[in-house]
Coordinates of C-alpha atoms and ligand atoms in Angstrom, one line a residue:
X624 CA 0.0 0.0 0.0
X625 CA 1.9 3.5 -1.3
X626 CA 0.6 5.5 1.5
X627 CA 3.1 8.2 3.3
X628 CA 3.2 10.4 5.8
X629 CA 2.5 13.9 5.7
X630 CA 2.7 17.2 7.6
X631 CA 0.1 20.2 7.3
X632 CA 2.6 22.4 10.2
X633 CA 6.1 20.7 9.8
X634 CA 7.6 23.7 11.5
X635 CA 5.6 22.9 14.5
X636 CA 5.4 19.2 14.1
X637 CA 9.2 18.8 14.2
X638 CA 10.0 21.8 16.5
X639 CA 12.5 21.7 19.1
X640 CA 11.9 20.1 22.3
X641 CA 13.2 23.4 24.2
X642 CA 11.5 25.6 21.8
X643 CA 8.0 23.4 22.5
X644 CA 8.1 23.3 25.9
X645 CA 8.7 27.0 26.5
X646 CA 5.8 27.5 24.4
X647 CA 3.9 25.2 26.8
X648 CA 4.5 27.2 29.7
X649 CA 3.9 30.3 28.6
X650 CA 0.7 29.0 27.2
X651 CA -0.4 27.1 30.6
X652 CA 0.3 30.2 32.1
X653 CA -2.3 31.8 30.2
X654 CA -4.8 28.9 30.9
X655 CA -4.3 29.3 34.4
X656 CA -5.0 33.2 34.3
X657 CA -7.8 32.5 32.2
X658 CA -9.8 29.8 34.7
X659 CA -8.9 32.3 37.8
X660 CA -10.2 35.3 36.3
X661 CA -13.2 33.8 34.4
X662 CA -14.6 29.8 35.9
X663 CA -16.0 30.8 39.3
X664 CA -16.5 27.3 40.7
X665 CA -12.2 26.8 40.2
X666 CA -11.6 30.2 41.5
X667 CA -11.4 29.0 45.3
X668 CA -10.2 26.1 44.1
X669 CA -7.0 27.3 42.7
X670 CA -7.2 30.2 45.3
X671 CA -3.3 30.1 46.9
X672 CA -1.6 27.6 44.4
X673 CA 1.4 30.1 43.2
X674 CA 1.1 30.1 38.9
X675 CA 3.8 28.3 37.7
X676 CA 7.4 28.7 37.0
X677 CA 8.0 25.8 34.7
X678 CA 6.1 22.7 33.5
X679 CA 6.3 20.7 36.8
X680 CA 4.7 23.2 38.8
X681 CA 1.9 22.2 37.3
X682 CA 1.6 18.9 39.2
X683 CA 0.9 21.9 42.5
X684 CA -2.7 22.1 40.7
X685 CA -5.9 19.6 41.3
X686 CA -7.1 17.6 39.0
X687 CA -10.6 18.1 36.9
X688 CA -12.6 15.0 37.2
X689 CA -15.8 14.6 35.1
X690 CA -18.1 14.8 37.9
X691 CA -17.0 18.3 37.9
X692 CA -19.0 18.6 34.4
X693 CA -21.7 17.4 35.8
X694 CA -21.7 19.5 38.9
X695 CA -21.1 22.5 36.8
X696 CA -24.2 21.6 34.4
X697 CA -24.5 23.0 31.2
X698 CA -22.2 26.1 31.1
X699 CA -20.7 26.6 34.5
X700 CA -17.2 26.0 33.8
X701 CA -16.9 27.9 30.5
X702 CA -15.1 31.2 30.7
X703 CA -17.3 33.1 27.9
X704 CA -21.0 34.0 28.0
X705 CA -23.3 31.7 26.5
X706 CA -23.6 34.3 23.1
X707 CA -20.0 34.2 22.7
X708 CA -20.0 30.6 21.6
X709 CA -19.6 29.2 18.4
X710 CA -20.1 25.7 18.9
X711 CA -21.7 23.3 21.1
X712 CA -21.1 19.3 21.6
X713 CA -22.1 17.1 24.2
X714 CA -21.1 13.6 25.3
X715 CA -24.0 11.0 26.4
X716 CA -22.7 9.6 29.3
X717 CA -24.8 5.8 30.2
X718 CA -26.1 7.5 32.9
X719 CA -27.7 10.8 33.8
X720 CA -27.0 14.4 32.2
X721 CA -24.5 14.6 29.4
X722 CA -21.2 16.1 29.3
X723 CA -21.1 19.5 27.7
X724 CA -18.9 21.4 26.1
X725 CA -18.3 24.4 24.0
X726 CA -16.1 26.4 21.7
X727 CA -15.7 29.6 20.3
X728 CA -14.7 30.3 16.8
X729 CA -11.2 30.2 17.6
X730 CA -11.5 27.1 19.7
X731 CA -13.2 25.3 16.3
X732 CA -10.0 27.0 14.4
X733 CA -7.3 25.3 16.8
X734 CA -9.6 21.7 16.5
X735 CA -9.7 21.5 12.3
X736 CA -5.7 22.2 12.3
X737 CA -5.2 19.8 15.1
X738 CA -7.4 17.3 12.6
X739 CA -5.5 17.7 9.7
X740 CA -2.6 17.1 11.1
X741 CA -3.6 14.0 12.0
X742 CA -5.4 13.5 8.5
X743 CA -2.0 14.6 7.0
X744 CA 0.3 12.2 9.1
X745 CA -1.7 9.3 8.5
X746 CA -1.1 9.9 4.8
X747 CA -4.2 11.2 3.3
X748 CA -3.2 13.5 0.7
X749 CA -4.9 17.0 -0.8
X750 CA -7.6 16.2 -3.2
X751 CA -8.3 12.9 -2.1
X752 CA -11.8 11.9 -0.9
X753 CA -12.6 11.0 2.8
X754 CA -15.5 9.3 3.6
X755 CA -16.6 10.0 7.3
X756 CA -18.6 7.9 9.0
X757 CA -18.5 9.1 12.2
X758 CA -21.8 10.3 13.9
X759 CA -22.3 14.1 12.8
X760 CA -24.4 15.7 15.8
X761 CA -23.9 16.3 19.4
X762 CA -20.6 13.6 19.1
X763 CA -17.5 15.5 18.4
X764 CA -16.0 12.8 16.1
X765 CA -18.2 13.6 12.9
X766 CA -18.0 17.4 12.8
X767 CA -14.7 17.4 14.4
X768 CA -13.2 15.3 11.4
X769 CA -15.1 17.1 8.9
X770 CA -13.5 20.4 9.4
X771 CA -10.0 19.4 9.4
X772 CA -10.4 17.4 6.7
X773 CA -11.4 20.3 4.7
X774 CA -8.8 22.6 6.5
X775 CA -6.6 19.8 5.1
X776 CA -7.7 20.2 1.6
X777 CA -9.5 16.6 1.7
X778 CA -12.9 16.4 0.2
X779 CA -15.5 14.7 2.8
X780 CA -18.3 12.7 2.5
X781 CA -20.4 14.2 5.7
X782 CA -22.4 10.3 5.5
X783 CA -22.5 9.7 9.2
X784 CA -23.0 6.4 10.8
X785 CA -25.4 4.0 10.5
X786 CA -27.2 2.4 6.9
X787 CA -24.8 0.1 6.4
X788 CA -26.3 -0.2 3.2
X789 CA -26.1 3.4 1.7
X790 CA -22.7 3.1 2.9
X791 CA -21.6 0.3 1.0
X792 CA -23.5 2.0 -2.0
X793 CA -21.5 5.4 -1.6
X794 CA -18.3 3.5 -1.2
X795 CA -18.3 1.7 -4.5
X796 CA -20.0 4.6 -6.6
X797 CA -17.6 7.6 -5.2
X798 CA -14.5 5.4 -4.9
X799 CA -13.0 7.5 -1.7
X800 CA -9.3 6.8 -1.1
X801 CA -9.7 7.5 2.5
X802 CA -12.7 6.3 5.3
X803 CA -12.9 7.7 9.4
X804 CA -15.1 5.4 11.3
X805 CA -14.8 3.5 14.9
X806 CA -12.9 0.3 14.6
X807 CA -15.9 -1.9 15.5
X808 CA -17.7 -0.6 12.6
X809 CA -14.3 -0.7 10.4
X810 CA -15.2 -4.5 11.3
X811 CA -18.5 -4.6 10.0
X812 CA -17.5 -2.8 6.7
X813 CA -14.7 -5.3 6.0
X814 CA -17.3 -7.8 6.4
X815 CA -19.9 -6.9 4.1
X816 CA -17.0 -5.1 1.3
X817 CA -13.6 -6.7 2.1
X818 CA -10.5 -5.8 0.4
X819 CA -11.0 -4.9 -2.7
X820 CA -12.5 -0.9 -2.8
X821 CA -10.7 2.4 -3.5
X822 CA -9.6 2.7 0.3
X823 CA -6.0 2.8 1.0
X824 CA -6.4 4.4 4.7
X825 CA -8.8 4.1 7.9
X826 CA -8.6 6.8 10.6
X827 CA -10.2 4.7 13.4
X828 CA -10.7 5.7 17.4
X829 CA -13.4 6.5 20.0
X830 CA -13.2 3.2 21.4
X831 CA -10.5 0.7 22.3
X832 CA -8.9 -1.8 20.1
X833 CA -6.2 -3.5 19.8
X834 CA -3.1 -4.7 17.1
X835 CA -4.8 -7.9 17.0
X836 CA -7.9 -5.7 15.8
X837 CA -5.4 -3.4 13.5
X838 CA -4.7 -6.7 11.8
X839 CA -8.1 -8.3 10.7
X840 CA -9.0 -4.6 10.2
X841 CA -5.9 -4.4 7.8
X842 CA -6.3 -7.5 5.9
X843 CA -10.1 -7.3 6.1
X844 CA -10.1 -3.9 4.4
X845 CA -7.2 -3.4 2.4
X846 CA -6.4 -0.5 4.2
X847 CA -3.6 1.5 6.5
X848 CA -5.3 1.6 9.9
X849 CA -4.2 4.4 11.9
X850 CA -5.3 5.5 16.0
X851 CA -6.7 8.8 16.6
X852 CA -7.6 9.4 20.1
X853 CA -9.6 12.4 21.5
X854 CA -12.1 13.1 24.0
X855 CA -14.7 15.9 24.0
X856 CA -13.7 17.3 27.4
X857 CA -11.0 18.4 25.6
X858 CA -11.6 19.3 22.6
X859 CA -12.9 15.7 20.6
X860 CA -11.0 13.8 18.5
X861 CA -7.3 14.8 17.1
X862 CA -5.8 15.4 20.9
X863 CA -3.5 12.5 19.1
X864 CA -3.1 10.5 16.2
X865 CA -0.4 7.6 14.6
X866 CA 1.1 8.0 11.7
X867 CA 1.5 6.0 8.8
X868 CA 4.3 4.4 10.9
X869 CA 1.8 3.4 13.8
X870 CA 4.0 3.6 16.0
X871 CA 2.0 5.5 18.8
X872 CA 0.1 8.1 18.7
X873 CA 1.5 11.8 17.7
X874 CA 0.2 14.3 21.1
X875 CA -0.4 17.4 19.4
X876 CA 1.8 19.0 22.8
X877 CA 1.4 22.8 21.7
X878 CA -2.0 22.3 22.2
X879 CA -2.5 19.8 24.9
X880 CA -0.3 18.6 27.8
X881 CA 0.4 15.3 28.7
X882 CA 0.6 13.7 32.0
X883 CA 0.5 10.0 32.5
X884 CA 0.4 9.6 36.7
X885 CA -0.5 6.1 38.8
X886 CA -4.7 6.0 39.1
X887 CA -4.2 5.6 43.1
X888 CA -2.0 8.3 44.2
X889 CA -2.3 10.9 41.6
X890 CA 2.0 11.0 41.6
X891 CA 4.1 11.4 38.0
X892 CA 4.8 8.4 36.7
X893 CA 7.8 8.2 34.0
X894 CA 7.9 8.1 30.8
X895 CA 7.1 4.4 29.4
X896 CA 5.1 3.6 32.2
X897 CA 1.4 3.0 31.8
X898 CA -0.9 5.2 34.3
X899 CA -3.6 7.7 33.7
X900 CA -3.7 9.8 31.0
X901 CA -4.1 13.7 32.6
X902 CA -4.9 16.4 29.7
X903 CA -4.1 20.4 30.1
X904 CA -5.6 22.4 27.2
X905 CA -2.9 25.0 26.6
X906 CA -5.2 27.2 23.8
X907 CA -8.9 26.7 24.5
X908 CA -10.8 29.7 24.8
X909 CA -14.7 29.0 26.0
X910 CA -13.7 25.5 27.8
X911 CA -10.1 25.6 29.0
X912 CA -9.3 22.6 30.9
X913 CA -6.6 22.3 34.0
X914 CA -5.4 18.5 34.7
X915 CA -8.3 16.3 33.5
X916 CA -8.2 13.1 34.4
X917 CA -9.9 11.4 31.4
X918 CA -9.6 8.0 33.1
X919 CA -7.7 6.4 30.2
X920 CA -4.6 4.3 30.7
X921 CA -1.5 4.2 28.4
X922 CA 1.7 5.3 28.7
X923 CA 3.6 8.4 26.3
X924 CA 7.4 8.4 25.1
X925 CA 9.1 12.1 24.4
X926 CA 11.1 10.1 21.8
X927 CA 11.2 11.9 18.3
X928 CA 9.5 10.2 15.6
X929 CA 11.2 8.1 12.4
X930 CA 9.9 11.3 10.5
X931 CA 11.3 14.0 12.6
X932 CA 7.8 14.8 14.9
X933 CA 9.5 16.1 18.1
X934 CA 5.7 16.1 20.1
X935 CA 5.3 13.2 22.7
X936 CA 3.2 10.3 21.7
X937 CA 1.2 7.4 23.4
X938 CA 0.3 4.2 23.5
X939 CA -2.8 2.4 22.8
X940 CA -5.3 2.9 25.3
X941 CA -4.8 -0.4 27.0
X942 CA -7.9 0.3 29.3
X943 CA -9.9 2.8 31.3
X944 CA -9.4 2.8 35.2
X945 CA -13.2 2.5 34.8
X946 CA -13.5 -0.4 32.6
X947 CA -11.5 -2.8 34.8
X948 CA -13.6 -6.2 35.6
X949 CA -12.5 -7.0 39.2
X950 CA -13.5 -10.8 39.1
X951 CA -13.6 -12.8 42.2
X952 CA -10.3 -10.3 42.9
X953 CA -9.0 -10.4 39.8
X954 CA -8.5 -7.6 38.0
X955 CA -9.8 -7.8 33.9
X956 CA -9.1 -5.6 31.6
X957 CA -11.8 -5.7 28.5
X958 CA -8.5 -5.2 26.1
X959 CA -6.7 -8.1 27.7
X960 CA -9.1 -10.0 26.7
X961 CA -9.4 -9.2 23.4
X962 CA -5.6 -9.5 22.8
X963 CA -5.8 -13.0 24.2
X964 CA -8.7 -14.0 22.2
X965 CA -7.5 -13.1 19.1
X966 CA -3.9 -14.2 19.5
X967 CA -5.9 -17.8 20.0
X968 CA -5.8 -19.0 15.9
X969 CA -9.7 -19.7 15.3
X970 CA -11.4 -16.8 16.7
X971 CA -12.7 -14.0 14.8
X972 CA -12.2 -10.6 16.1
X973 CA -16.1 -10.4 17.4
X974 CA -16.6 -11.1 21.1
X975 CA -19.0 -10.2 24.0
X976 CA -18.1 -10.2 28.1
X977 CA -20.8 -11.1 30.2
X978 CA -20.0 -10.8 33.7
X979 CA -22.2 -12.5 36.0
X980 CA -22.7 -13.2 40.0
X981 CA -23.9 -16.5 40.8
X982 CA -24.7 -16.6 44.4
X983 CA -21.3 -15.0 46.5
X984 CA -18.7 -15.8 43.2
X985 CA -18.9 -13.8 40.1
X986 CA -18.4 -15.8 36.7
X987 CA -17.1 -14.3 33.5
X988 CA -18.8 -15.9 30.0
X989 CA -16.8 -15.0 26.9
X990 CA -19.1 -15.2 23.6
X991 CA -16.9 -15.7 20.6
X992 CA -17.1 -16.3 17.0
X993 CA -15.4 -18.2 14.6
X994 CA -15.3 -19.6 10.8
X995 CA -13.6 -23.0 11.8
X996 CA -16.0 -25.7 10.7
X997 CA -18.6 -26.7 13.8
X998 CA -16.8 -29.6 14.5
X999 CA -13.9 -27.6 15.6
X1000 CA -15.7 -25.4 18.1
X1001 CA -15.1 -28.1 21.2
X1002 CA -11.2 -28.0 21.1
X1003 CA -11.8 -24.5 20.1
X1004 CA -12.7 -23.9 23.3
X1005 CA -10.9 -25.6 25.0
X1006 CA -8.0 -24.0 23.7
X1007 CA -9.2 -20.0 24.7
X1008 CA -10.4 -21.4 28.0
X1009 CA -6.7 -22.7 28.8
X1010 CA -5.3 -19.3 27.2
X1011 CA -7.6 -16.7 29.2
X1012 CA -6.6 -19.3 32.2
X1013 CA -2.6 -18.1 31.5
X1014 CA -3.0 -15.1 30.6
X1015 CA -5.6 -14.1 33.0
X1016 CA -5.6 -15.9 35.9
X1017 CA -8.9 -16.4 35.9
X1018 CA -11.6 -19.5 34.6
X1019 CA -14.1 -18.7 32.3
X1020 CA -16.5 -20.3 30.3
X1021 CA -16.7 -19.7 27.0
X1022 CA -19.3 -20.4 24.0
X1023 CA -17.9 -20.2 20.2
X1024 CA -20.7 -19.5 17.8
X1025 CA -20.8 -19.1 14.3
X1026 CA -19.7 -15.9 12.4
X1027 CA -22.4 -13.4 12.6
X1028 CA -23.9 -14.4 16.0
X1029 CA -22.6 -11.3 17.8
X1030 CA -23.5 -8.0 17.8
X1031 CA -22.0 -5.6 15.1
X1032 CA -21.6 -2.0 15.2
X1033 CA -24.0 -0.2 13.5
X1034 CA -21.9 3.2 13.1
X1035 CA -21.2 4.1 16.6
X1036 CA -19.1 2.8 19.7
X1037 CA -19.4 -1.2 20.2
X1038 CA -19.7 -2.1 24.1
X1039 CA -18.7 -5.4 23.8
X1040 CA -19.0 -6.2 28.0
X1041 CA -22.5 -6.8 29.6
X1042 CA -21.9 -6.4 33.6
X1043 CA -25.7 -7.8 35.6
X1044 CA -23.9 -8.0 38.5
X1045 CA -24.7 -3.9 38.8
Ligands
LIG2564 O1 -14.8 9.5 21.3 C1 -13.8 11.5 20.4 C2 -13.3 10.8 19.2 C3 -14.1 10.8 18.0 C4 -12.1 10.2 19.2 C5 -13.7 10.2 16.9 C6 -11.6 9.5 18.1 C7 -12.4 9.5 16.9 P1 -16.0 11.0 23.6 O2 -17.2 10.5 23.1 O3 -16.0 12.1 24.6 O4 -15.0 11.5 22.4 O5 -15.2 9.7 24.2 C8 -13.9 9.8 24.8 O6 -13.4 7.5 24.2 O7 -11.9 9.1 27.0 C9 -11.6 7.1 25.6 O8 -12.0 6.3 26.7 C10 -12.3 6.7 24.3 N1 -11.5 6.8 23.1 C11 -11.4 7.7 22.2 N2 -10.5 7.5 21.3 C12 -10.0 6.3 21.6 C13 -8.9 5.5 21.1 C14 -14.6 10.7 21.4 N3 -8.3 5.8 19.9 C15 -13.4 8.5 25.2 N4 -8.6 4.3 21.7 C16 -12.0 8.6 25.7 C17 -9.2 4.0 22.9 C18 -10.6 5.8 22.8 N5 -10.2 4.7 23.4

């Protein structure tokens, strides 16, 4: 596949690390100034915590949690008046009011270059034709795209998710060289279309996956299949994105800072280790946020690209500290799972968790599929049983049905665990 990697800022993309990270200060600086003088709720909060004199200072401040959004319900920590946004978005949490958040013109600015960046490094080039299949509405991943795509020079296809149908329609007729999706759903196109379509590169995020899932998305699309990461607290999608080189994902620093620390004391970890990922926004305007804990666990490297990209970048998400199963004491990460299950040769990269109690002791069912003949399935599974066991620690039982059992995506995030123990 003849796909290489761009740059739409290599100036700022491949700037010095010095250079970067005074920029960073002087720009948290800013931030700080900005949520004292205009977010009432943080003002006591931050009341006595001297403004920092270089990047570790910032470790002195709290951290934002989400409940804070919800606290501060719809506007309250937004440092313009509700006329002087330009933009709205707002995450549907599974429970209760959403997570809002909002942008002014120059917050929407900072997003589209931030997207076609990541649009650019993954290899899509000017002129070619994107087809975006990420929700358009309150979700920030199809609007989000959309712009920096066209910032980027890309033509889009605004299709949205969902109508598998039209979408395979669209696909063949209008040949784009380029689709944005979730991963799940990358699944359930390569399914129904396979290989063989004008698509040379996939821009996938929003949920977790994993290599394993990069693979059968590779081979089962044709395509280059690159990680973007975002979340809307902080701006949406295009915080980070891989490369053509997938080798972690590209933190676009001048604009957000990275923190990775340990999920029970809050402390720094180092570099390589995997912790919580903590978010500063070093440019919003209307929603500036100060330490966010988004929850999701990876770990970032401040090594320079093979390209010359000097910003940090990070790991998969390997799981969110709220996504871990703990199982009769063990603790289960959804994305362990997955890996093992589709390192185990048989099994097709569809699955569904159900985590149970019966009586006092809580059982874990895995639900997989496969294409080996039906005769196969008993050794079949056998065989994950005794790999989950090792790589686990943990029994489970296990059914193996027959492709197209499970659930598919239908455009949107796949949650692929079922917890009635709640
Ligand atoms: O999912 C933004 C987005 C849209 C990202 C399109 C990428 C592509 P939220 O709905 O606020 O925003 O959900 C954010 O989704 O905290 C992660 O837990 C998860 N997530 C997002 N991207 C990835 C990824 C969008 N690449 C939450 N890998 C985040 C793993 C991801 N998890």
């Amino acid at each position: 596949m003849d796909v290489k990697t761009g740059f739409h800022q290599r100036d700022i993309e491949t700037m010095d690390r010095d250079r970067l990270e005074s920029l960073q200060l002087e720009r948290l600086q800013n931030t700080i100034t900005r949520i004292r003088e205009n977010v009432e709720p943080l003002r006591q909060r931050l009341d006595g915590i001297p403004d920092p004199e270089n990047l570790d200072d910032l470790t002195n401040f709290p951290f934002l949690h989400k409940s804070d959004l919800r606290d501060n319900y719809p506007f309250g920590l937004f440092t313009v008046e509700k006329q002087d946004l330009t933009r709205i978005h707002a995450s549907s949490g599974t429970t209760g009011k959403p997570t809002v958040v909002g942008y002014t013109q120059n917050d929407l600015d900072v997003w589209a270059t931030v997207i076609a960046r990541c649009l650019r490094g993954a290899g899509i080039e000017e002129g070619w034709l994107l087809h975006n299949a990420y929700g358009y509405g309150l979700f920030t991943g199809g609007l989000g795209l959309h712009a920096g795509a066209e910032k980027a020079g890309i033509n889009v296809v605004p299709v949205s998710g969902g109508n598998t149908a039209r979408q395979i329609t669209l696909i063949s007729d209008f040949e784009p060289d380029a689709i944005a999706c979730t991963p799940s759903y990358a699944l359930t196109l390569a399914e129904k279309i396979g290989p063989n379509t004008s698509l040379k590169v996939g821009i996938l995020g929003a949920e977790p996956w994993t290599d394993e899932t990069r693979e059968a998305i590779e081979e089962g699309l044709g395509i280059v299949a690159v990680n973007i990461y975002g979340l809307s607290e902080v701006i949406g999608p295009g915080v980070s994105c891989e490369t053509v080189a997938r080798d972690g994902a590209v933190i676009m620093e001048d604009h957000f800072l990275p923190e990775v620390v340990d999920p029970e004391s809050g402390e720094p970890l180092p570099d390589g280790e995997v912790g919580v990922l903590v978010l500063t926004s070093l440019t919003k305007e209307a929603f500036p946020v100060l330490r966010y804990w988004t929850g999701d666990l990876c770990s970032i490297t401040r090594e320079p690209d093979r390209d010359g990209r000097t910003h940090a970048r990070m790991s998969r998400i390997v799981g969110r500290s709220d996504d871990m199963l703990v199982i009769r004491g063990v603790n289960v990460y959804p994305s362990q799972v997955e890996h093992t299950l589709l390192t185990t040769e048989g099994v097709s990269p569809h699955f569904l968790l159900i985590v149970d109690r019966e009586g006092t002791l809580d059982t874990l069912h895995i639900r997989c599929e496969s294409d080996v003949s039906a005769d196969s399935y008993s050794d079949l599974k056998k065989r994950v049983r005794a790999n989950m066991a090792d790589s686990l620690g943990l029994t489970v039982s296990v059914s193996v049905e027959s492709p197209g059992s499970l659930p598919r995506s239908e455009g949107g995030k796949l949650s692929r665990t079922v917890d009635n123990r709640s």
